[in-house]
Coordinates of C-alpha atoms in Angstrom, one line a residue:
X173 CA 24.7 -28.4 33.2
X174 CA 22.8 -26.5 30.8
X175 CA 19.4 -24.6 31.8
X176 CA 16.4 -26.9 30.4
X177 CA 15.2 -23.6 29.5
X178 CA 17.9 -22.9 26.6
X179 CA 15.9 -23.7 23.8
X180 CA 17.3 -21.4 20.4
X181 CA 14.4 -23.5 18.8
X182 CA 12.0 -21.7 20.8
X183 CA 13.3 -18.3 19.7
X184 CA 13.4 -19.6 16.1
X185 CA 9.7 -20.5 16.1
X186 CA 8.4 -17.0 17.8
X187 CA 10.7 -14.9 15.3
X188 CA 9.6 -17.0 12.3
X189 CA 6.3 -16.9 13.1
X190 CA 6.4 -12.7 13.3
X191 CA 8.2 -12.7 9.7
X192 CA 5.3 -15.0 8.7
X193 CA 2.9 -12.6 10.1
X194 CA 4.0 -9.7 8.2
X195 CA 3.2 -11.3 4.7
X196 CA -0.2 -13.1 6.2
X197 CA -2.5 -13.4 9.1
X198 CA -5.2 -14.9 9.1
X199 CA -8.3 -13.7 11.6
X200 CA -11.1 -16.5 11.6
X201 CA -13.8 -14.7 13.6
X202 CA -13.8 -11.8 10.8
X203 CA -13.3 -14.4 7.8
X204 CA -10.3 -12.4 6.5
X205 CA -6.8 -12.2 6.0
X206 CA -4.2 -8.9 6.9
X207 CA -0.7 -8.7 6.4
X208 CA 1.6 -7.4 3.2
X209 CA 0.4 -9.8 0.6
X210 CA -3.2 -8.4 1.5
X211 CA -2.5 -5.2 0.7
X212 CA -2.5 -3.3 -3.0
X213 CA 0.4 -3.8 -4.9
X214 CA 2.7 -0.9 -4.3
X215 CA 1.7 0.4 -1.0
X216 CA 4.2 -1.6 1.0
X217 CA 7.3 1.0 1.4
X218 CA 9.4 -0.9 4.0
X219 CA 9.2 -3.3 7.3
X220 CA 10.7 -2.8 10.9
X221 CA 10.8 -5.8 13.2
X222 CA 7.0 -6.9 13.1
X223 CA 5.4 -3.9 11.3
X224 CA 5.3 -3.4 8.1
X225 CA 4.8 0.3 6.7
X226 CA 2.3 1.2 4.3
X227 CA 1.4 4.1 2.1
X228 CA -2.3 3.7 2.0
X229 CA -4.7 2.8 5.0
X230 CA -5.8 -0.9 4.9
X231 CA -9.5 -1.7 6.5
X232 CA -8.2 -4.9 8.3
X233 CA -9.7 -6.1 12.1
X234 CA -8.5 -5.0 15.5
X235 CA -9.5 -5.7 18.6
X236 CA -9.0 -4.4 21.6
X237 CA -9.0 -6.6 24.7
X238 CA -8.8 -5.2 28.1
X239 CA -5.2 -4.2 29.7
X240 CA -4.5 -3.7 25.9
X241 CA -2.7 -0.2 24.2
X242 CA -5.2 1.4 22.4
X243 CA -3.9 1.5 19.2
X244 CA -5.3 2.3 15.5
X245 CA -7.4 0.5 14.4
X246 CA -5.9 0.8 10.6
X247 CA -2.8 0.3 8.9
X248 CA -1.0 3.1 7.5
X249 CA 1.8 5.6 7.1
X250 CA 1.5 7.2 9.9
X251 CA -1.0 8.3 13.1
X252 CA -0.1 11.3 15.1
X253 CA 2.7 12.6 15.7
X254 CA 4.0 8.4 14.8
X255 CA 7.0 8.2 12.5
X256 CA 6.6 6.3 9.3
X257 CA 10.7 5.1 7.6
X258 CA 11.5 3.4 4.7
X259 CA 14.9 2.4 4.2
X260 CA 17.0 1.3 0.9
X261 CA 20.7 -0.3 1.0
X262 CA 23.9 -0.2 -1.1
X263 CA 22.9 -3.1 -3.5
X264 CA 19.2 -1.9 -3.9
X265 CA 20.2 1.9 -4.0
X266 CA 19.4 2.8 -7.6
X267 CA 16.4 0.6 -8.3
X268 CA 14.6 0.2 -5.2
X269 CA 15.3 4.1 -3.8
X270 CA 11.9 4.5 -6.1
X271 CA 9.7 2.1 -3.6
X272 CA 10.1 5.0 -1.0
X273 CA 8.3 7.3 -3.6
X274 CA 4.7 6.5 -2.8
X275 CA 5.5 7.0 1.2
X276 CA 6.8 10.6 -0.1
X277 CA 4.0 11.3 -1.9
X278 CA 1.0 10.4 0.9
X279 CA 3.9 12.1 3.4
X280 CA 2.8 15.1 0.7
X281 CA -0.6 14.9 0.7
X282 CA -1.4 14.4 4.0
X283 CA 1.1 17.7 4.8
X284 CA 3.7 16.0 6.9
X285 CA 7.1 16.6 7.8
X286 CA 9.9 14.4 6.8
X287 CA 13.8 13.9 7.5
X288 CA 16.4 11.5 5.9
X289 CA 19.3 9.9 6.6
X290 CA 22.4 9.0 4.1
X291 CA 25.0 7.1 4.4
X292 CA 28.4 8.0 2.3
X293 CA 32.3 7.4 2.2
X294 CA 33.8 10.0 5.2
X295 CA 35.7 11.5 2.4
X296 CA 32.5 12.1 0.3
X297 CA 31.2 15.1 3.1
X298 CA 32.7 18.6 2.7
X299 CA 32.8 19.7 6.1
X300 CA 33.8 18.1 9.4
X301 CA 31.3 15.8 11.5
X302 CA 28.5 18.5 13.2
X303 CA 30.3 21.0 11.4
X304 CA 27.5 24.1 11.6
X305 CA 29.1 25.1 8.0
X306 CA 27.5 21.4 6.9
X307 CA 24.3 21.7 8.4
X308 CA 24.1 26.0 8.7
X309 CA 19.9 26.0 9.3
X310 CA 18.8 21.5 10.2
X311 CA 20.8 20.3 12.9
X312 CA 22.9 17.5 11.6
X313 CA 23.1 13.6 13.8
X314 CA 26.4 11.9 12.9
X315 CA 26.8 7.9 12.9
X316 CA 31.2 7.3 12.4
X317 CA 31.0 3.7 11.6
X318 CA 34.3 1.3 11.4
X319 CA 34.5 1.1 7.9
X320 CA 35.2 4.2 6.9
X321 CA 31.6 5.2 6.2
X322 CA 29.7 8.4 7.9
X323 CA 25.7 8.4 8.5
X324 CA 24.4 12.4 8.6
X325 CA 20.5 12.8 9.7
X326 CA 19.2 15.8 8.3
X327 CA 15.8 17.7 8.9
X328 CA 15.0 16.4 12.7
X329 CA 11.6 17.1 14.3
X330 CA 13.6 19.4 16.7
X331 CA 14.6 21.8 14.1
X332 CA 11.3 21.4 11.7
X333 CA 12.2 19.0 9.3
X334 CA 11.9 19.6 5.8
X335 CA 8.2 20.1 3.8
X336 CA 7.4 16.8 2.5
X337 CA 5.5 18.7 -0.1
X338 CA 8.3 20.3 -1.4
X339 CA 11.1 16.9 -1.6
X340 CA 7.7 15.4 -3.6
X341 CA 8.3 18.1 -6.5
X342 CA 12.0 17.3 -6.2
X343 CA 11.4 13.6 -6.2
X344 CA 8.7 14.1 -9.1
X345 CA 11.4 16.2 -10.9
X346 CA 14.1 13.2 -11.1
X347 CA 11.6 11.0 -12.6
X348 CA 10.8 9.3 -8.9
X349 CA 14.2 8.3 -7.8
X350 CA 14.2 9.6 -4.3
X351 CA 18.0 9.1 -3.6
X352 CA 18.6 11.2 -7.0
X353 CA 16.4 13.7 -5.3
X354 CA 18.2 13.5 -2.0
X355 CA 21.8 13.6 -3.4
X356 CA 20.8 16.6 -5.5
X357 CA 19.8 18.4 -2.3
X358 CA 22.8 17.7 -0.5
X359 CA 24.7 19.0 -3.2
X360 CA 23.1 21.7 -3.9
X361 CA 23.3 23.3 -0.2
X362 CA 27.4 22.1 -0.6
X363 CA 27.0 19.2 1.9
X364 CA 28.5 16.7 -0.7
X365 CA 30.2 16.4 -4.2
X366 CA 28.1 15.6 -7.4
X367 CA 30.7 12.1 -7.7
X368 CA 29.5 11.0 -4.0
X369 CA 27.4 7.5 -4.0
X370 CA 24.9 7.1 -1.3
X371 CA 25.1 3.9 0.3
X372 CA 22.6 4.0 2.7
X373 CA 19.3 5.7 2.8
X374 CA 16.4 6.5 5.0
X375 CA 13.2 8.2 5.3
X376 CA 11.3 9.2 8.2
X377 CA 7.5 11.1 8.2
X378 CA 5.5 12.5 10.8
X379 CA 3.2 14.9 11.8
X380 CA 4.1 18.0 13.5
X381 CA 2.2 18.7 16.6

């Protein structure tokens, strides 16, 4: 007999409503609105599960009831020591790789550290998985996934991280196309080939404590 409790319309309902609440919510007691369509254009750089990541602070409301987390009480990039991502996939990679310049660029001003990760064919790395010849100074996380595809993290907050200041120049330098930037890096330190297509990329920021 099924559980009167099994109700996938339930789950629909809470989950749709969180998308929802990404784009708009609406907070009657302040007489304004928060969310991503609330925000100014180009300072959205991604979303993860009900958060959406922004490259500018936004003034919206927050209160904080009792038994409540105190959290920020704006929106932003990042608080301390918090990680801020933006993430761009295979069909998106050459056009929309630019979005994640603005969360670069405040990374930049705001003197943070930052990390990425790629995705590429296994055949498209030069060296072996871990390999301290691929990764000789920023310890190197390796994702083998079934189709034949290999995700390598590079810069963690163990080993440092690279200078966000300094991937802003090389991003700035390739006209804002931050996997341009990224695939010259990797080739340039002999990680990858100049032919190699990035299929996956992501960005993390944070400060160092």
């Amino acid at each position: 007999m099924p559980s009167p409790n099994a109700r996938p319309e339930w789950a629909a309902a809470i989950w749709s409503g969180a998308r929802s609440a990404l784009l708009v919510q609406r907070h009657r007691e302040d007489n304004t609105c928060a969310g991503a369509l609330h925000t100014t254009p180009g300072t959205v750089a991604a979303f993860r599960t009900d958060a959406p990541y922004l490259t500018a602070p936004q003034h919206w409301p927050h209160h904080v009831q009792r038994h409540q987390s105190q959290r920020p009480q704006q929106g932003r990039l990042d608080h301390p020591h918090r990680i801020g991502t933006g993430r761009v996939g295979a069909q998106a990679i050459d056009p929309a790789s630019s979005c994640l310049r603005p969360l670069i660029a405040e990374a930049a001003r705001q003197g943070l550290r930052l990390a990425f990760t790629v995705r590429f064919a296994r055949t498209s790395y030069l060296h072996p998985s871990g390999s301290r010849t691929g990764s000789p100074v920023i310890r190197t996380y390796v994702t083998q996934r079934a189709d034949h595809t290999e995700e390598r993290s590079y810069g963690s907050a163990q080993a440092g991280g690279h200078d966000a200041a300094d991937f802003a120049r090389r991003v700035d330098v390739v006209g804002g196309d931050v996997s341009a930037a990224v695939h010259q890096w990797l080739v340039e330190t002999r990680r990858t080939n100049p032919d190699a297509r990035i299929l996956h990329l992501e960005v993390r920021t944070w400060r160092p404590r």
